[in-house]
JSON list of C-alpha atoms and ligand atoms in Angstrom, two decimals:
[
{"chain": "A", "resi": 1, "resn": "MET", "atom": "CA", "xyz": [-217.21, -88.74, 211.12]},
{"chain": "A", "resi": 2, "resn": "THR", "atom": "CA", "xyz": [-216.00, -87.94, 214.69]},
{"chain": "A", "resi": 3, "resn": "LYS", "atom": "CA", "xyz": [-216.58, -91.58, 215.61]},
{"chain": "A", "resi": 4, "resn": "ASN", "atom": "CA", "xyz": [-214.25, -92.67, 212.79]},
{"chain": "A", "resi": 5, "resn": "LEU", "atom": "CA", "xyz": [-211.52, -90.26, 213.86]},
{"chain": "A", "resi": 6, "resn": "LEU", "atom": "CA", "xyz": [-211.65, -91.54, 217.43]},
{"chain": "A", "resi": 7, "resn": "LYS", "atom": "CA", "xyz": [-211.52, -95.20, 216.37]},
{"chain": "A", "resi": 8, "resn": "LYS", "atom": "CA", "xyz": [-208.15, -96.94, 216.27]},
{"chain": "A", "resi": 9, "resn": "LYS", "atom": "CA", "xyz": [-207.28, -98.11, 212.77]},
{"chain": "A", "resi": 10, "resn": "PRO", "atom": "CA", "xyz": [-205.00, -101.03, 211.88]},
{"chain": "A", "resi": 11, "resn": "LEU", "atom": "CA", "xyz": [-201.64, -99.67, 210.73]},
{"chain": "A", "resi": 12, "resn": "ASN", "atom": "CA", "xyz": [-200.08, -100.51, 207.39]},
{"chain": "A", "resi": 13, "resn": "LYS", "atom": "CA", "xyz": [-196.53, -101.37, 208.49]},
{"chain": "A", "resi": 14, "resn": "ASP", "atom": "CA", "xyz": [-195.16, -101.15, 204.92]},
{"chain": "A", "resi": 15, "resn": "ILE", "atom": "CA", "xyz": [-195.55, -97.38, 204.72]},
{"chain": "A", "resi": 16, "resn": "LEU", "atom": "CA", "xyz": [-194.36, -96.47, 208.21]},
{"chain": "A", "resi": 17, "resn": "VAL", "atom": "CA", "xyz": [-190.90, -95.01, 208.78]},
{"chain": "A", "resi": 18, "resn": "LYS", "atom": "CA", "xyz": [-188.44, -97.11, 210.76]},
{"chain": "A", "resi": 19, "resn": "LEU", "atom": "CA", "xyz": [-188.35, -96.20, 214.44]},
{"chain": "A", "resi": 20, "resn": "ASP", "atom": "CA", "xyz": [-185.93, -97.48, 217.04]},
{"chain": "A", "resi": 21, "resn": "LYS", "atom": "CA", "xyz": [-187.92, -99.25, 219.77]},
{"chain": "A", "resi": 22, "resn": "ASN", "atom": "CA", "xyz": [-185.37, -98.22, 222.43]},
{"chain": "A", "resi": 23, "resn": "GLU", "atom": "CA", "xyz": [-185.58, -94.59, 221.38]},
{"chain": "A", "resi": 24, "resn": "ILE", "atom": "CA", "xyz": [-189.38, -94.66, 221.74]},
{"chain": "A", "resi": 25, "resn": "GLU", "atom": "CA", "xyz": [-189.15, -96.35, 225.13]},
{"chain": "A", "resi": 26, "resn": "GLU", "atom": "CA", "xyz": [-186.56, -93.88, 226.34]},
{"chain": "A", "resi": 27, "resn": "ILE", "atom": "CA", "xyz": [-188.85, -90.96, 225.44]},
{"chain": "A", "resi": 28, "resn": "ILE", "atom": "CA", "xyz": [-191.88, -92.55, 227.12]},
{"chain": "A", "resi": 29, "resn": "SER", "atom": "CA", "xyz": [-189.86, -93.48, 230.25]},
{"chain": "A", "resi": 30, "resn": "LYS", "atom": "CA", "xyz": [-189.32, -89.78, 231.00]},
{"chain": "A", "resi": 31, "resn": "TYR", "atom": "CA", "xyz": [-193.00, -89.42, 231.90]},
{"chain": "A", "resi": 32, "resn": "PRO", "atom": "CA", "xyz": [-195.12, -91.08, 234.63]},
{"chain": "A", "resi": 33, "resn": "SER", "atom": "CA", "xyz": [-196.43, -94.47, 233.45]},
{"chain": "A", "resi": 34, "resn": "ASN", "atom": "CA", "xyz": [-200.03, -93.32, 233.90]},
{"chain": "A", "resi": 35, "resn": "ARG", "atom": "CA", "xyz": [-199.35, -90.19, 231.80]},
{"chain": "A", "resi": 36, "resn": "LYS", "atom": "CA", "xyz": [-198.05, -91.81, 228.62]},
{"chain": "A", "resi": 37, "resn": "SER", "atom": "CA", "xyz": [-199.69, -89.19, 226.44]},
{"chain": "A", "resi": 38, "resn": "SER", "atom": "CA", "xyz": [-197.29, -86.56, 227.85]},
{"chain": "A", "resi": 39, "resn": "ALA", "atom": "CA", "xyz": [-194.71, -88.00, 225.46]},
{"chain": "A", "resi": 40, "resn": "VAL", "atom": "CA", "xyz": [-196.71, -86.87, 222.44]},
{"chain": "A", "resi": 41, "resn": "LEU", "atom": "CA", "xyz": [-194.56, -83.82, 221.54]},
{"chain": "A", "resi": 42, "resn": "PRO", "atom": "CA", "xyz": [-191.12, -85.51, 221.58]},
{"chain": "A", "resi": 43, "resn": "LEU", "atom": "CA", "xyz": [-192.55, -88.56, 219.82]},
{"chain": "A", "resi": 44, "resn": "LEU", "atom": "CA", "xyz": [-194.14, -86.49, 217.07]},
{"chain": "A", "resi": 45, "resn": "HIS", "atom": "CA", "xyz": [-190.87, -84.62, 216.75]},
{"chain": "A", "resi": 46, "resn": "LEU", "atom": "CA", "xyz": [-188.94, -87.88, 216.32]},
{"chain": "A", "resi": 47, "resn": "VAL", "atom": "CA", "xyz": [-191.41, -89.24, 213.77]},
{"chain": "A", "resi": 48, "resn": "GLN", "atom": "CA", "xyz": [-191.45, -86.00, 211.79]},
{"chain": "A", "resi": 49, "resn": "LYS", "atom": "CA", "xyz": [-187.66, -86.02, 211.57]},
{"chain": "A", "resi": 50, "resn": "LYS", "atom": "CA", "xyz": [-187.65, -89.59, 210.24]},
{"chain": "A", "resi": 51, "resn": "ALA", "atom": "CA", "xyz": [-190.56, -88.94, 207.85]},
{"chain": "A", "resi": 52, "resn": "GLY", "atom": "CA", "xyz": [-188.80, -86.15, 205.94]},
{"chain": "A", "resi": 53, "resn": "GLY", "atom": "CA", "xyz": [-189.98, -83.11, 207.90]},
{"chain": "A", "resi": 54, "resn": "TRP", "atom": "CA", "xyz": [-193.72, -83.70, 208.04]},
{"chain": "A", "resi": 55, "resn": "LEU", "atom": "CA", "xyz": [-196.37, -85.91, 209.64]},
{"chain": "A", "resi": 56, "resn": "PRO", "atom": "CA", "xyz": [-198.46, -88.07, 207.31]},
{"chain": "A", "resi": 57, "resn": "VAL", "atom": "CA", "xyz": [-201.80, -89.25, 208.76]},
{"chain": "A", "resi": 58, "resn": "HIS", "atom": "CA", "xyz": [-200.59, -92.85, 209.13]},
{"chain": "A", "resi": 59, "resn": "GLU", "atom": "CA", "xyz": [-197.65, -91.65, 211.26]},
{"chain": "A", "resi": 60, "resn": "MET", "atom": "CA", "xyz": [-199.94, -89.63, 213.54]},
{"chain": "A", "resi": 61, "resn": "GLU", "atom": "CA", "xyz": [-202.13, -92.74, 213.83]},
{"chain": "A", "resi": 62, "resn": "ARG", "atom": "CA", "xyz": [-199.09, -94.72, 214.85]},
{"chain": "A", "resi": 63, "resn": "VAL", "atom": "CA", "xyz": [-198.18, -92.18, 217.56]},
{"chain": "A", "resi": 64, "resn": "ALA", "atom": "CA", "xyz": [-201.80, -92.37, 218.77]},
{"chain": "A", "resi": 65, "resn": "ASN", "atom": "CA", "xyz": [-201.55, -96.16, 218.98]},
{"chain": "A", "resi": 66, "resn": "ILE", "atom": "CA", "xyz": [-198.22, -96.10, 220.81]},
{"chain": "A", "resi": 67, "resn": "LEU", "atom": "CA", "xyz": [-199.44, -93.59, 223.37]},
{"chain": "A", "resi": 68, "resn": "GLU", "atom": "CA", "xyz": [-202.94, -95.03, 223.63]},
{"chain": "A", "resi": 69, "resn": "MET", "atom": "CA", "xyz": [-204.54, -91.76, 222.59]},
{"chain": "A", "resi": 70, "resn": "SER", "atom": "CA", "xyz": [-207.24, -91.04, 220.05]},
{"chain": "A", "resi": 71, "resn": "TYR", "atom": "CA", "xyz": [-205.98, -90.04, 216.61]},
{"chain": "A", "resi": 72, "resn": "MET", "atom": "CA", "xyz": [-207.98, -86.82, 216.88]},
{"chain": "A", "resi": 73, "resn": "ARG", "atom": "CA", "xyz": [-206.08, -85.72, 220.02]},
{"chain": "A", "resi": 74, "resn": "VAL", "atom": "CA", "xyz": [-202.75, -86.29, 218.25]},
{"chain": "A", "resi": 75, "resn": "PHE", "atom": "CA", "xyz": [-203.98, -84.46, 215.16]},
{"chain": "A", "resi": 76, "resn": "GLU", "atom": "CA", "xyz": [-205.14, -81.49, 217.27]},
{"chain": "A", "resi": 77, "resn": "ILE", "atom": "CA", "xyz": [-201.68, -81.22, 218.81]},
{"chain": "A", "resi": 78, "resn": "ALA", "atom": "CA", "xyz": [-199.80, -81.63, 215.52]},
{"chain": "A", "resi": 79, "resn": "SER", "atom": "CA", "xyz": [-201.96, -79.04, 213.80]},
{"chain": "A", "resi": 80, "resn": "PHE", "atom": "CA", "xyz": [-201.74, -76.54, 216.69]},
{"chain": "A", "resi": 81, "resn": "TYR", "atom": "CA", "xyz": [-197.95, -76.21, 216.99]},
{"chain": "A", "resi": 82, "resn": "THR", "atom": "CA", "xyz": [-196.18, -74.57, 214.07]},
{"chain": "A", "resi": 83, "resn": "MET", "atom": "CA", "xyz": [-193.10, -76.75, 214.54]},
{"chain": "A", "resi": 84, "resn": "PHE", "atom": "CA", "xyz": [-195.14, -79.66, 213.17]},
{"chain": "A", "resi": 85, "resn": "ASN", "atom": "CA", "xyz": [-196.02, -79.89, 209.50]},
{"chain": "A", "resi": 86, "resn": "ILE", "atom": "CA", "xyz": [-199.09, -81.80, 208.44]},
{"chain": "A", "resi": 87, "resn": "GLN", "atom": "CA", "xyz": [-198.39, -81.18, 204.75]},
{"chain": "A", "resi": 88, "resn": "PRO", "atom": "CA", "xyz": [-195.24, -82.30, 202.90]},
{"chain": "A", "resi": 89, "resn": "VAL", "atom": "CA", "xyz": [-192.35, -79.82, 202.91]},
{"chain": "A", "resi": 90, "resn": "GLY", "atom": "CA", "xyz": [-189.23, -79.51, 200.79]},
{"chain": "A", "resi": 91, "resn": "LYS", "atom": "CA", "xyz": [-185.79, -80.79, 201.68]},
{"chain": "A", "resi": 92, "resn": "TYR", "atom": "CA", "xyz": [-185.04, -77.32, 203.03]},
{"chain": "A", "resi": 93, "resn": "LEU", "atom": "CA", "xyz": [-187.77, -75.67, 205.07]},
{"chain": "A", "resi": 94, "resn": "LEU", "atom": "CA", "xyz": [-187.10, -71.91, 205.08]},
{"chain": "A", "resi": 95, "resn": "GLN", "atom": "CA", "xyz": [-188.83, -70.16, 207.97]},
{"chain": "A", "resi": 96, "resn": "VAL", "atom": "CA", "xyz": [-188.61, -66.39, 207.83]},
{"chain": "A", "resi": 97, "resn": "CYS", "atom": "CA", "xyz": [-189.37, -64.61, 211.08]},
{"chain": "A", "resi": 98, "resn": "LYS", "atom": "CA", "xyz": [-191.72, -61.67, 210.43]},
{"chain": "A", "resi": 99, "resn": "THR", "atom": "CA", "xyz": [-192.22, -60.42, 214.00]},
{"chain": "A", "resi": 100, "resn": "THR", "atom": "CA", "xyz": [-191.36, -56.79, 214.79]},
{"chain": "A", "resi": 101, "resn": "PRO", "atom": "CA", "xyz": [-187.61, -56.97, 215.69]},
{"chain": "A", "resi": 102, "resn": "CYS", "atom": "CA", "xyz": [-186.82, -59.09, 212.60]},
{"chain": "A", "resi": 103, "resn": "TRP", "atom": "CA", "xyz": [-189.13, -57.00, 210.44]},
{"chain": "A", "resi": 104, "resn": "LEU", "atom": "CA", "xyz": [-187.43, -53.76, 211.59]},
{"chain": "A", "resi": 105, "resn": "ARG", "atom": "CA", "xyz": [-184.02, -55.29, 210.91]},
{"chain": "A", "resi": 106, "resn": "GLY", "atom": "CA", "xyz": [-184.86, -56.33, 207.34]},
{"chain": "A", "resi": 107, "resn": "ALA", "atom": "CA", "xyz": [-186.89, -59.56, 207.26]},
{"chain": "A", "resi": 108, "resn": "ASP", "atom": "CA", "xyz": [-188.57, -58.22, 204.10]},
{"chain": "A", "resi": 109, "resn": "ASN", "atom": "CA", "xyz": [-185.20, -58.30, 202.33]},
{"chain": "A", "resi": 110, "resn": "ILE", "atom": "CA", "xyz": [-184.79, -61.98, 203.19]},
{"chain": "A", "resi": 111, "resn": "GLN", "atom": "CA", "xyz": [-188.23, -62.72, 201.83]},
{"chain": "A", "resi": 112, "resn": "LYS", "atom": "CA", "xyz": [-187.60, -60.64, 198.71]},
{"chain": "A", "resi": 113, "resn": "CYS", "atom": "CA", "xyz": [-184.36, -62.52, 198.12]},
{"chain": "A", "resi": 114, "resn": "ILE", "atom": "CA", "xyz": [-186.20, -65.86, 198.40]},
{"chain": "A", "resi": 115, "resn": "LYS", "atom": "CA", "xyz": [-188.88, -64.63, 196.01]},
{"chain": "A", "resi": 116, "resn": "ASP", "atom": "CA", "xyz": [-186.29, -63.30, 193.52]},
{"chain": "A", "resi": 117, "resn": "ASN", "atom": "CA", "xyz": [-184.13, -66.40, 193.59]},
{"chain": "A", "resi": 118, "resn": "LEU", "atom": "CA", "xyz": [-186.55, -69.25, 194.19]},
{"chain": "A", "resi": 119, "resn": "ASP", "atom": "CA", "xyz": [-189.83, -67.66, 193.09]},
{"chain": "A", "resi": 120, "resn": "LEU", "atom": "CA", "xyz": [-191.42, -68.83, 196.33]},
{"chain": "A", "resi": 121, "resn": "ASP", "atom": "CA", "xyz": [-194.37, -67.32, 198.13]},
{"chain": "A", "resi": 122, "resn": "ASN", "atom": "CA", "xyz": [-195.36, -68.02, 201.71]},
{"chain": "A", "resi": 123, "resn": "GLY", "atom": "CA", "xyz": [-196.51, -71.61, 202.22]},
{"chain": "A", "resi": 124, "resn": "LYS", "atom": "CA", "xyz": [-195.29, -72.79, 198.81]},
{"chain": "A", "resi": 125, "resn": "THR", "atom": "CA", "xyz": [-192.81, -75.49, 197.83]},
{"chain": "A", "resi": 126, "resn": "SER", "atom": "CA", "xyz": [-190.55, -75.22, 194.79]},
{"chain": "A", "resi": 127, "resn": "LYS", "atom": "CA", "xyz": [-191.42, -77.46, 191.82]},
{"chain": "A", "resi": 128, "resn": "ASP", "atom": "CA", "xyz": [-188.32, -79.58, 192.40]},
{"chain": "A", "resi": 129, "resn": "GLY", "atom": "CA", "xyz": [-189.43, -80.18, 196.01]},
{"chain": "A", "resi": 130, "resn": "ILE", "atom": "CA", "xyz": [-186.20, -78.76, 197.42]},
{"chain": "A", "resi": 131, "resn": "PHE", "atom": "CA", "xyz": [-187.41, -75.57, 199.14]},
{"chain": "A", "resi": 132, "resn": "THR", "atom": "CA", "xyz": [-190.50, -74.63, 201.15]},
{"chain": "A", "resi": 133, "resn": "LEU", "atom": "CA", "xyz": [-191.08, -71.11, 202.45]},
{"chain": "A", "resi": 134, "resn": "MET", "atom": "CA", "xyz": [-193.00, -70.28, 205.61]},
{"chain": "A", "resi": 135, "resn": "GLU", "atom": "CA", "xyz": [-193.50, -66.98, 207.38]},
{"chain": "A", "resi": 136, "resn": "VAL", "atom": "CA", "xyz": [-193.34, -67.51, 211.13]},
{"chain": "A", "resi": 137, "resn": "GLU", "atom": "CA", "xyz": [-193.62, -65.53, 214.35]},
{"chain": "A", "resi": 138, "resn": "CYS", "atom": "CA", "xyz": [-190.73, -64.81, 216.73]},
{"chain": "A", "resi": 139, "resn": "LEU", "atom": "CA", "xyz": [-188.11, -67.57, 216.68]},
{"chain": "A", "resi": 140, "resn": "GLY", "atom": "CA", "xyz": [-186.72, -66.41, 220.02]},
{"chain": "A", "resi": 141, "resn": "ALA", "atom": "CA", "xyz": [-183.42, -65.08, 218.66]},
{"chain": "A", "resi": 142, "resn": "CYS", "atom": "CA", "xyz": [-184.39, -61.39, 218.25]},
{"chain": "A", "resi": 143, "resn": "VAL", "atom": "CA", "xyz": [-180.96, -60.19, 219.47]},
{"chain": "A", "resi": 144, "resn": "ASN", "atom": "CA", "xyz": [-179.48, -61.39, 216.16]},
{"chain": "A", "resi": 145, "resn": "ALA", "atom": "CA", "xyz": [-182.38, -60.30, 213.95]},
{"chain": "A", "resi": 146, "resn": "PRO", "atom": "CA", "xyz": [-183.28, -60.84, 211.21]},
{"chain": "A", "resi": 147, "resn": "ILE", "atom": "CA", "xyz": [-183.45, -64.63, 211.45]},
{"chain": "A", "resi": 148, "resn": "LEU", "atom": "CA", "xyz": [-184.02, -67.33, 208.86]},
{"chain": "A", "resi": 149, "resn": "GLN", "atom": "CA", "xyz": [-184.47, -70.84, 210.21]},
{"chain": "A", "resi": 150, "resn": "ILE", "atom": "CA", "xyz": [-183.49, -73.60, 207.78]},
{"chain": "A", "resi": 151, "resn": "ASN", "atom": "CA", "xyz": [-184.61, -77.00, 209.03]},
{"chain": "A", "resi": 152, "resn": "ASP", "atom": "CA", "xyz": [-183.16, -77.10, 212.58]},
{"chain": "A", "resi": 153, "resn": "ASP", "atom": "CA", "xyz": [-180.57, -74.33, 212.19]},
{"chain": "A", "resi": 154, "resn": "TYR", "atom": "CA", "xyz": [-180.73, -70.56, 212.68]},
{"chain": "A", "resi": 155, "resn": "TYR", "atom": "CA", "xyz": [-179.03, -68.14, 210.25]},
{"chain": "A", "resi": 156, "resn": "GLU", "atom": "CA", "xyz": [-178.74, -64.72, 211.81]},
{"chain": "A", "resi": 157, "resn": "ASP", "atom": "CA", "xyz": [-177.92, -61.07, 211.03]},
{"chain": "A", "resi": 158, "resn": "LEU", "atom": "CA", "xyz": [-178.90, -61.67, 207.42]},
{"chain": "A", "resi": 159, "resn": "ASP", "atom": "CA", "xyz": [-179.35, -59.18, 204.60]},
{"chain": "A", "resi": 160, "resn": "TYR", "atom": "CA", "xyz": [-180.24, -59.65, 200.93]},
{"chain": "A", "resi": 161, "resn": "LYS", "atom": "CA", "xyz": [-176.68, -60.49, 199.89]},
{"chain": "A", "resi": 162, "resn": "SER", "atom": "CA", "xyz": [-175.93, -63.01, 202.65]},
{"chain": "A", "resi": 163, "resn": "THR", "atom": "CA", "xyz": [-179.31, -64.66, 202.09]},
{"chain": "A", "resi": 164, "resn": "LYS", "atom": "CA", "xyz": [-178.54, -65.01, 198.38]},
{"chain": "A", "resi": 165, "resn": "ASP", "atom": "CA", "xyz": [-175.16, -66.52, 199.19]},
{"chain": "A", "resi": 166, "resn": "LEU", "atom": "CA", "xyz": [-176.88, -68.98, 201.55]},
{"chain": "A", "resi": 167, "resn": "LEU", "atom": "CA", "xyz": [-179.47, -69.99, 198.95]},
{"chain": "A", "resi": 168, "resn": "ASP", "atom": "CA", "xyz": [-176.84, -70.41, 196.22]},
{"chain": "A", "resi": 169, "resn": "LYS", "atom": "CA", "xyz": [-174.92, -72.77, 198.49]},
{"chain": "A", "resi": 170, "resn": "LEU", "atom": "CA", "xyz": [-178.01, -74.75, 199.42]},
{"chain": "A", "resi": 171, "resn": "LYS", "atom": "CA", "xyz": [-178.83, -75.19, 195.73]},
{"chain": "A", "resi": 172, "resn": "LYS", "atom": "CA", "xyz": [-175.40, -76.78, 195.31]},
{"chain": "A", "resi": 173, "resn": "ASN", "atom": "CA", "xyz": [-175.83, -78.77, 198.50]},
{"chain": "A", "resi": 174, "resn": "ILE", "atom": "CA", "xyz": [-172.96, -76.93, 200.17]},
{"chain": "A", "resi": 175, "resn": "LYS", "atom": "CA", "xyz": [-173.28, -76.74, 203.94]},
{"chain": "A", "resi": 176, "resn": "THR", "atom": "CA", "xyz": [-172.92, -73.22, 205.39]},
{"chain": "A", "resi": 177, "resn": "PRO", "atom": "CA", "xyz": [-172.06, -72.54, 209.03]},
{"chain": "A", "resi": 178, "resn": "LYS", "atom": "CA", "xyz": [-175.14, -71.54, 211.01]},
{"chain": "A", "resi": 179, "resn": "GLY", "atom": "CA", "xyz": [-175.26, -68.49, 213.30]},
{"chain": "A", "resi": 180, "resn": "SER", "atom": "CA", "xyz": [-174.45, -64.84, 212.72]},
{"chain": "A", "resi": 181, "resn": "LYS", "atom": "CA", "xyz": [-173.49, -63.76, 209.20]},
{"chain": "A", "resi": 182, "resn": "LEU", "atom": "CA", "xyz": [-171.76, -60.72, 210.71]},
{"chain": "A", "resi": 183, "resn": "GLY", "atom": "CA", "xyz": [-169.32, -62.92, 212.59]},
{"chain": "A", "resi": 184, "resn": "ARG", "atom": "CA", "xyz": [-170.80, -62.25, 216.01]},
{"chain": "A", "resi": 185, "resn": "LYS", "atom": "CA", "xyz": [-170.32, -64.96, 218.60]},
{"chain": "A", "resi": 186, "resn": "SER", "atom": "CA", "xyz": [-173.69, -65.73, 220.12]},
{"chain": "A", "resi": 187, "resn": "SER", "atom": "CA", "xyz": [-175.26, -62.28, 220.74]},
{"chain": "A", "resi": 188, "resn": "GLU", "atom": "CA", "xyz": [-172.14, -60.28, 221.60]},
{"chain": "A", "resi": 189, "resn": "PRO", "atom": "CA", "xyz": [-172.13, -56.61, 220.47]},
{"chain": "A", "resi": 190, "resn": "LEU", "atom": "CA", "xyz": [-171.04, -56.07, 216.87]},
{"chain": "A", "resi": 191, "resn": "GLY", "atom": "CA", "xyz": [-167.31, -55.31, 216.73]},
{"chain": "A", "resi": 192, "resn": "TYR", "atom": "CA", "xyz": [-166.69, -56.64, 220.25]},
{"chain": "A", "resi": 193, "resn": "LYS", "atom": "CA", "xyz": [-163.02, -57.57, 220.66]},
{"chain": "A", "resi": 194, "resn": "GLY", "atom": "CA", "xyz": [-163.19, -59.07, 224.13]},
{"chain": "A", "resi": 195, "resn": "ASN", "atom": "CA", "xyz": [-161.32, -57.93, 227.23]},
{"chain": "B", "resi": 201, "resn": "FES", "atom": "S1", "xyz": [-188.57, -61.28, 216.24]},
{"chain": "B", "resi": 201, "resn": "FES", "atom": "FE1", "xyz": [-187.47, -62.60, 214.95]},
{"chain": "B", "resi": 201, "resn": "FES", "atom": "S2", "xyz": [-186.51, -63.92, 216.34]},
{"chain": "B", "resi": 201, "resn": "FES", "atom": "FE2", "xyz": [-187.72, -62.67, 217.62]}
]
């Protein structure tokens, strides 16, 4: 079994996503030539973006081939970091932060709103494949808690009502500005009028 996972397999080019050769080379060129495998995180990130938000096995095998690593090493990395998905996800990946500052500021209301409106539990994808819900740990934006990350964007200072508004718009494919839903710029104090 382990032997098979370490062995390089021929790739089926028909099922691979299109990657720009220059983009790959540019990523690899940022690292010493004898440390090609250091490029594994940005390369996985690029592939995941092109593959619809997750990393099928054949794409991880391709990254392994490009970086001359074993597939198992790439798989270990992809399955360790929560920013990589090794299962398919919906068009919109909803990541609710459940760490203490967000929890104290109402993360449960965001999750309740998602449950009420999309009938989604943690780790599940809606039947139409549009939404996936994931509970995550601190997203590093505690000053504007509670936070909901949708794909690459952060939606901040949310409550039940603003989350519902956000979901309703996503259902209609309407883009909503990211950032604070209380109108704060960055993490300025609420109500700040400037000097
Ligand atoms: S606790 Fe939610 S962003 Fe830090």
